[in-house]
Amino acid sequence: MRAIAGKTDDVVVIGAGLAGLAAALHLAGRGRTVTVVERETVPGGRAGRRDVAGYRLDTGPSVLTMPDIVAETLGAVGDSLDARLELLPVVPAYRAHFADGSGLDIHSDAAAMEESVAAFAGPGQVEGYRRLRAWLSELYRVEFDRFVAANFDSPLSLLTPALARLIALGGFRRLDRAVESFLTDERLRRVFTFQSLYAGVAPQRALALYAVISYMDTVGGVYFPRGGMRALPDALAASAADAGVSFCYGETVEELERRGSTITAVRTESGRRIPCDAVVVATELPTAYALLDRAPRRPMTWRPAPSAVVMHVGFPATAPTAHHNLVFGAAWKQTFDELIHTGKRMTDPSLLVTRPTATDPTLAPPGRDLFTVLAPVPNLQHGDPDWDRHAAAYSAELTARVQDRLVPSFVADSHLVHLDTPADWARQGLLAGTPFSLAHTFAQTGPFRPSNLPRGTSNAVLAGCGTVPGVGVPTALLSGRLAADRVTGAPAGARRSVIVQEVRP
């Protein structure tokens, strides 16, 4: 694995999102002096926050999986997960609601899920679920350390015995066909393939290796931090600060000073100059390349993932819904075609409706619940660019959908607390107005994704969801560790074991 040559004692990390925080922790744990520069006044990046009238909103990710990766990140400086963060298991992980009126509780615990599947689809589907779970676990064991949590210097890095095993497992089949070989009930298949939307690819076109995301949800378990998702970046930043990392909040990086191909200092808009031996740029890709004054290695056009409209809604604490609710429309293949190819809003929407107050009631005023409604929509490259004009009408449409499918009286008794659309994501500097960065097409995955070693600079590394390994909370944390490995080299004896979790309620 290639790494920065020469001195790397003083490192500046640009961006205090999850990837930047993870990079800072790993670098500090390896004896580097680290300074983090962040344009906002708080850490988090995409894991954003907003406080409105007693509601504590998470404006970024709402699902937390793979807590062992959080623990490993904190452990880089000798800290522990238990000392920094209280993670509450979300049981069931999801509740699925289908257009025919049926519903399914999705459990990470195998026995509980078998009972749920039998009651929902009949005992004939249980054996298929068992085989699917075993396949997901084996796929994860083979894939995670060698392909997800790994740096690649070239596509030739893929040519290992593990690749043959991944091929034998069917990792390069289409995801929907792979899951269909285990489950005949179409509704159940949705439960194990909808996660491909996180990767920006339809299940009919996604490779089966992306089932590793389904593993994280449906086997590894879903958690929620007490205090909301913001508690995760707060914990990472506090741990880093206690380990000696310096933070410069409210500072926007204006320039990277150079001597030839070497960055010698980071300069902010306020005039602060921070000398450095190496830089980790943990920002949105266009911002990173603009700072580096370099183009990516390959000339082909990036393909961003679909975007989302996200409504945060207050409601009386009277709706006994699950924490995470998958509300599926009758349409399925058509939905992905609209989002990804034709650039239309879903004519029969499928929604993720989250009620974080089901797990932590303190996130809303007394007697109130907080709902977050996420509706996938096309990104600004393919869809409607005039969201400022259409946002109100679309939010009213979504509110009516939630009432029809999940929460009676939602229209009359709810009030909109905050709304984010692709136009808002674009104003935050996110590519094509999507919070999900680049789609995980085959041409934008692994060694084909924008490299974390940008060309033209000898001591800069990229981190974040636009580079390896990709989009999501666990992968953002891994991206920070992979960036640290590029700065220092992978430490001898570093833990790289795969943990296959069995979560019990």
XYZ file of C-alpha atoms in Angstrom:
505
model
C 0.000 0.000 0.000
C 1.344 3.401 -0.983
C 1.676 6.048 1.715
C 3.073 9.561 2.016
C 6.862 9.539 1.954
C 8.869 11.691 4.310
C 8.002 13.561 7.477
C 4.361 13.459 8.660
C 4.661 14.743 12.228
C 2.215 17.658 11.876
C -1.058 16.934 10.078
C -3.961 19.246 9.300
C -7.387 17.674 8.778
C -9.809 19.847 6.816
C -13.366 19.050 7.878
C -14.775 17.733 11.167
C -17.296 15.353 9.655
C -17.214 11.708 10.665
C -14.374 10.891 8.255
C -12.274 13.850 9.366
C -12.834 13.049 13.041
C -11.909 9.405 12.492
C -8.738 10.420 10.643
C -7.809 12.783 13.467
C -8.274 10.068 16.101
C -6.217 7.490 14.231
C -3.452 9.981 13.487
C -3.336 11.217 17.075
C -3.174 7.628 18.282
C -0.117 7.129 16.077
C 1.724 10.035 17.634
C 1.002 12.782 15.125
C 0.226 16.362 16.092
C -3.176 17.006 14.551
C -5.131 20.187 13.896
C -8.717 19.988 12.591
C -10.126 22.982 10.708
C -13.928 23.114 10.392
C -16.039 25.819 8.761
C -19.027 25.195 11.058
C -19.093 25.908 14.779
C -19.744 22.256 15.694
C -18.473 18.890 14.467
C -20.503 16.504 12.339
C -20.382 17.510 8.678
C -23.193 15.613 6.952
C -24.254 14.380 10.404
C -25.752 17.800 10.983
C -28.045 19.226 13.615
C -30.611 21.925 14.148
C -32.531 23.010 17.243
C -35.991 24.451 16.671
C -38.554 25.289 19.386
C -37.498 22.490 21.702
C -36.990 19.911 18.938
C -33.458 18.542 18.518
C -33.138 17.556 14.877
C -30.609 15.297 13.186
C -30.366 16.657 9.649
C -28.076 13.888 8.422
C -27.981 10.117 8.958
C -30.676 8.558 11.113
C -29.490 4.928 11.104
C -26.421 3.772 13.041
C -25.000 0.293 12.444
C -21.695 -1.491 13.146
C -20.873 -0.013 16.572
C -17.640 -2.029 16.617
C -16.275 0.433 14.045
C -17.148 3.339 16.371
C -15.403 1.466 19.181
C -12.327 0.845 17.029
C -12.195 4.542 16.091
C -12.293 5.646 19.727
C -9.873 2.873 20.638
C -7.267 4.437 18.365
C -6.467 6.852 21.234
C -7.096 4.349 24.021
C -10.667 5.530 24.562
C -13.774 3.357 24.785
C -17.268 3.429 23.375
C -18.889 2.940 26.782
C -17.036 5.939 28.200
C -18.144 8.283 25.412
C -21.494 7.208 24.026
C -24.633 5.407 25.134
C -25.938 3.335 22.238
C -29.492 2.059 22.534
C -30.536 -0.992 20.478
C -33.445 -0.261 18.144
C -35.851 -3.215 18.338
C -37.309 -3.921 15.883
C -34.615 -2.537 13.623
C -37.374 -1.485 11.199
C -41.081 -1.989 10.765
C -42.084 -2.476 7.143
C -45.522 -1.328 5.952
C -46.733 -2.489 2.535
C -49.329 -1.062 0.180
C -51.570 -4.124 0.644
C -51.924 -3.275 4.353
C -49.557 -5.985 5.615
C -46.691 -5.266 7.981
C -43.476 -6.900 9.134
C -41.209 -6.273 12.112
C -37.592 -6.631 10.960
C -35.312 -7.980 13.684
C -31.561 -8.410 13.840
C -31.970 -11.333 16.226
C -32.265 -14.524 14.170
C -34.912 -16.271 16.275
C -37.106 -13.172 16.501
C -36.853 -12.615 12.754
C -37.748 -16.234 12.005
C -40.924 -15.838 14.058
C -41.678 -12.558 12.293
C -41.165 -14.086 8.836
C -43.336 -17.124 9.661
C -46.205 -14.953 10.888
C -45.909 -12.614 7.909
C -45.253 -14.908 4.942
C -45.749 -18.422 6.252
C -43.317 -21.063 7.545
C -42.206 -21.904 4.007
C -40.196 -18.638 3.856
C -38.321 -19.254 7.120
C -35.829 -21.719 5.654
C -35.119 -19.264 2.836
C -34.497 -16.544 5.416
C -32.075 -18.812 7.306
C -30.106 -19.489 4.138
C -30.151 -15.801 3.200
C -28.855 -14.800 6.623
C -26.035 -17.349 6.391
C -25.158 -16.069 2.908
C -25.160 -12.437 4.076
C -22.872 -13.314 6.985
C -20.427 -15.207 4.774
C -20.485 -12.441 2.173
C -19.629 -9.947 4.908
C -16.784 -12.105 6.243
C -15.208 -12.392 2.808
C -15.864 -8.874 1.603
C -15.496 -6.487 4.489
C -11.818 -6.481 5.455
C -10.498 -7.214 1.974
C -12.711 -5.020 -0.182
C -14.606 -2.486 1.968
C -12.118 -1.597 4.713
C -9.039 -1.627 2.483
C -6.970 0.803 0.467
C -6.397 0.015 -3.206
C -3.444 1.187 -5.251
C -4.897 -0.151 -8.515
C -7.582 -2.531 -9.783
C -4.915 -5.232 -9.689
C -5.215 -5.047 -5.898
C -8.490 -6.932 -6.288
C -6.761 -10.019 -7.643
C -6.574 -12.072 -4.453
C -7.921 -15.474 -3.392
C -10.705 -13.577 -1.622
C -11.944 -12.356 -5.009
C -12.423 -15.940 -6.152
C -14.376 -16.647 -2.988
C -16.518 -13.556 -3.545
C -17.258 -14.672 -7.101
C -18.149 -18.164 -5.857
C -20.590 -16.626 -3.376
C -22.345 -14.831 -6.230
C -21.127 -11.378 -5.286
C -21.141 -10.256 -8.924
C -24.691 -11.378 -9.678
C -27.494 -8.826 -9.651
C -28.692 -8.106 -6.120
C -32.376 -8.735 -6.765
C -31.675 -12.098 -8.430
C -29.395 -13.160 -5.590
C -32.005 -12.421 -2.926
C -34.724 -13.971 -5.090
C -32.821 -17.258 -4.954
C -33.578 -17.381 -1.206
C -36.988 -15.711 -0.883
C -40.016 -16.089 -3.114
C -42.193 -13.526 -1.312
C -41.758 -10.233 -3.187
C -42.412 -8.171 -0.061
C -39.651 -9.941 1.850
C -37.254 -9.376 -1.039
C -37.805 -5.628 -0.717
C -36.731 -5.760 2.930
C -33.333 -7.138 1.926
C -32.752 -5.058 -1.207
C -34.048 -1.548 -0.486
C -30.639 -0.737 1.038
C -29.179 -0.494 -2.463
C -30.858 2.902 -2.676
C -28.307 4.088 -0.076
C -25.713 3.209 -2.708
C -27.653 5.025 -5.434
C -28.277 1.912 -7.532
C -31.498 -0.011 -8.225
C -31.594 -3.600 -6.878
C -32.104 -4.783 -10.460
C -28.751 -3.272 -11.442
C -26.770 -3.381 -8.187
C -24.203 -6.113 -7.712
C -24.997 -8.644 -5.011
C -21.872 -7.626 -3.127
C -23.851 -4.568 -1.976
C -25.883 -6.950 0.173
C -23.198 -6.189 2.751
C -25.299 -3.070 3.524
C -28.286 -5.325 4.218
C -26.063 -7.367 6.518
C -25.247 -4.281 8.545
C -28.953 -3.508 9.028
C -30.577 -6.907 9.325
C -27.840 -8.962 11.012
C -25.397 -6.530 12.621
C -28.156 -4.518 14.291
C -29.445 -0.954 14.360
C -28.660 1.445 17.201
C -29.446 4.995 18.252
C -27.244 7.218 20.430
C -28.881 8.780 23.445
C -29.078 12.469 22.620
C -29.529 11.846 18.904
C -27.131 11.129 16.085
C -25.284 14.361 16.887
C -23.976 12.575 19.975
C -21.693 10.506 17.719
C -19.593 13.376 16.252
C -19.672 15.109 19.639
C -18.201 11.989 21.261
C -15.529 11.580 18.592
C -14.538 15.248 18.795
C -14.372 15.192 22.598
C -12.223 12.084 22.537
C -9.917 13.649 19.951
C -9.602 16.862 21.960
C -8.713 14.887 25.097
C -6.060 13.087 23.041
C -4.444 16.423 22.144
C -6.070 17.199 18.797
C -6.559 20.949 18.248
C -9.830 22.174 16.716
C -10.357 25.404 14.802
C -14.128 25.820 14.441
C -15.767 28.542 12.382
C -12.754 28.647 10.046
C -13.031 28.115 6.282
C -9.891 26.999 4.474
C -9.034 29.440 1.709
C -5.720 28.203 0.394
C -3.165 25.414 0.586
C 0.341 26.854 0.424
C 2.769 24.823 -1.667
C 6.381 24.244 -2.373
C 6.326 22.326 -5.623
C 4.040 19.343 -5.126
C 4.248 19.585 -1.339
C 1.631 21.395 0.767
C 3.449 23.342 3.457
C 0.641 25.183 5.230
C -3.124 25.621 5.387
C -4.444 29.175 5.328
C -7.986 30.131 6.384
C -10.157 33.069 5.372
C -9.479 34.718 8.733
C -5.750 34.797 7.966
C -4.778 31.903 10.231
C -1.787 29.998 8.852
C -1.176 26.426 10.028
C 2.116 24.838 8.911
C 1.915 21.117 8.175
C 3.755 18.063 6.917
C 0.595 16.433 5.517
C -3.045 17.300 4.885
C -6.192 15.179 5.052
C -8.949 16.859 3.038
C -12.233 15.502 4.386
C -14.636 17.672 2.418
C -17.059 17.281 -0.488
C -15.106 16.159 -3.561
C -15.489 19.352 -5.644
C -14.319 21.398 -2.650
C -11.342 19.101 -2.130
C -10.254 19.249 -5.760
C -10.687 23.035 -5.821
C -8.437 23.411 -2.774
C -5.864 21.060 -4.266
C -6.146 22.769 -7.662
C -6.116 19.342 -9.224
C -8.589 17.308 -11.275
C -9.372 13.665 -10.480
C -7.309 10.980 -12.166
C -9.960 9.858 -14.606
C -11.792 12.070 -17.078
C -15.216 10.368 -16.940
C -18.169 12.257 -15.470
C -19.176 11.481 -11.912
C -22.582 9.925 -11.378
C -24.158 11.307 -8.189
C -26.668 9.253 -6.213
C -30.322 10.282 -5.997
C -31.136 12.957 -3.452
C -33.896 13.257 -0.850
C -36.478 15.584 0.597
C -36.385 15.346 4.387
C -39.210 16.699 6.549
C -38.910 17.095 10.312
C -42.390 17.164 11.803
C -43.785 17.689 15.289
C -46.782 15.627 16.384
C -48.637 14.843 19.629
C -47.064 11.879 21.423
C -49.961 9.577 20.562
C -48.704 7.553 17.565
C -47.238 4.160 18.616
C -45.075 3.689 15.522
C -41.656 2.041 15.470
C -38.430 4.028 15.527
C -37.708 3.290 11.846
C -40.641 2.672 9.505
C -40.279 1.557 5.889
C -43.423 2.657 4.083
C -43.459 0.916 0.707
C -45.649 1.957 -2.205
C -47.136 -0.586 -4.576
C -44.625 0.300 -7.302
C -41.035 -0.898 -6.983
C -39.030 -1.239 -10.206
C -40.752 1.864 -11.560
C -39.675 3.834 -8.500
C -35.976 3.247 -9.121
C -36.336 3.997 -12.808
C -37.942 7.343 -11.984
C -35.337 8.302 -9.406
C -32.227 7.250 -11.296
C -33.011 7.346 -15.009
C -35.981 9.548 -15.922
C -35.453 12.186 -13.237
C -39.053 12.155 -12.019
C -40.363 12.218 -8.491
C -41.803 8.903 -7.387
C -45.375 8.571 -8.577
C -45.967 5.933 -5.874
C -43.533 6.951 -3.145
C -41.746 4.630 -0.760
C -40.663 6.490 2.374
C -38.466 6.109 5.434
C -40.381 7.532 8.389
C -38.295 7.790 11.543
C -39.607 8.563 15.030
C -36.437 9.082 17.095
C -38.507 9.988 20.147
C -39.597 6.340 20.246
C -36.102 5.675 21.651
C -35.175 9.060 23.159
C -38.212 11.197 24.126
C -35.970 14.126 25.123
C -35.514 15.044 21.455
C -38.939 16.752 21.421
C -40.805 19.016 23.866
C -42.862 17.245 26.573
C -45.953 15.597 25.155
C -44.665 15.794 21.575
C -43.097 13.358 19.143
C -40.579 14.101 16.429
C -40.988 12.448 13.035
C -38.496 12.594 10.173
C -39.900 11.734 6.752
C -37.333 10.941 4.047
C -38.513 10.731 0.448
C -35.908 9.843 -2.202
C -35.996 12.245 -5.167
C -33.795 12.743 -8.249
C -30.646 14.784 -7.788
C -30.292 18.183 -9.425
C -28.436 16.787 -12.427
C -31.480 14.776 -13.501
C -34.502 16.250 -11.743
C -36.404 19.415 -10.920
C -33.989 22.270 -10.145
C -36.705 24.576 -8.763
C -37.229 23.038 -5.350
C -37.607 26.399 -3.625
C -40.836 26.876 -5.558
C -42.180 23.327 -5.205
C -41.052 22.385 -1.691
C -44.217 23.429 0.137
C -46.538 21.528 -2.203
C -44.386 18.400 -2.086
C -44.153 18.441 1.706
C -47.969 18.641 1.858
C -48.137 15.631 -0.484
C -45.763 13.659 1.729
C -47.734 14.559 4.847
C -50.874 13.168 3.217
C -49.013 9.973 2.273
C -47.881 9.429 5.856
C -51.461 9.887 7.046
C -52.813 7.426 4.476
C -50.247 4.737 5.183
C -48.980 5.120 8.730
C -50.292 7.812 11.118
C -53.974 8.832 11.166
C -54.626 12.584 11.614
C -51.060 13.359 10.527
C -52.272 16.178 8.266
C -54.380 17.916 10.898
C -52.219 17.384 13.988
C -48.658 17.721 12.692
C -46.643 20.843 12.075
C -43.556 21.253 9.941
C -40.465 22.023 12.008
C -37.842 22.002 9.244
C -37.520 20.929 5.619
C -34.472 20.102 3.480
C -34.633 19.672 -0.302
C -31.989 19.129 -3.000
C -31.733 22.924 -3.277
C -30.767 23.110 0.405
C -28.197 20.332 0.040
C -26.742 22.200 -2.944
C -26.454 25.387 -0.887
C -24.366 23.390 1.571
C -21.972 22.605 -1.275
C -23.069 19.004 -1.844
C -22.555 17.678 -5.363
C -25.770 17.716 -7.467
C -27.779 18.558 -4.369
C -27.533 15.061 -2.891
C -26.432 14.123 0.637
C -25.544 10.636 -0.653
C -22.512 11.683 -2.741
C -21.476 9.459 -5.662
C -23.573 6.445 -6.591
C -21.931 3.081 -5.996
C -21.988 1.920 -9.569
C -19.319 -0.628 -10.439
C -17.315 2.168 -12.074
C -17.430 4.163 -8.805
C -16.640 1.413 -6.309
C -13.419 0.181 -4.706
C -10.351 0.962 -6.836
C -12.592 2.667 -9.409
C -13.943 5.224 -6.910
C -12.038 8.544 -6.694
C -8.783 7.661 -4.983
C -7.853 8.949 -1.551
C -4.396 9.705 -2.980
C -5.077 12.634 -5.349
C -2.646 13.193 -8.158
C -0.288 16.158 -8.264
C 0.373 16.439 -4.534
C 2.888 14.446 -2.555
C 1.411 14.871 0.935
C -2.364 15.208 0.618
C -4.958 12.515 1.258
C -8.734 12.557 0.769
C -11.336 11.248 3.202
C -15.118 11.206 3.193
C -18.001 9.513 1.410
C -16.879 10.664 -2.053
C -13.726 8.559 -1.868
C -13.152 5.011 -0.594
C -14.959 3.114 0.741
C -18.139 5.169 0.218
C -21.421 6.398 1.672
C -22.711 5.698 5.183
C -21.747 6.157 8.809
C -19.556 3.039 9.144
C -17.863 3.678 5.807
C -17.220 7.332 6.633
C -15.417 6.244 9.804
C -13.466 3.669 7.808
C -12.572 6.345 5.263
C -10.875 8.304 8.041
C -8.846 5.282 9.075
C -7.883 4.532 5.462
C -6.739 8.147 5.082
C -4.635 7.844 8.246
C -3.058 4.683 6.827
C -2.073 6.665 3.722
C -0.350 9.242 5.939
C 1.496 6.940 8.324
C 1.367 3.560 6.641
C -0.808 0.870 8.194
C 0.523 0.251 11.708
C 2.111 -3.140 12.303
C -0.234 -5.563 13.999
C -3.256 -3.353 13.402
C -6.568 -5.030 14.199
C -8.428 -5.819 10.994
C -10.668 -8.644 12.174
C -14.228 -8.980 10.967
C -16.862 -9.115 13.676
C -20.091 -10.872 12.757
C -22.545 -9.729 15.373
C -25.591 -11.472 16.779
C -27.644 -8.800 18.524
C -30.054 -9.884 21.232
C -32.820 -7.554 22.413
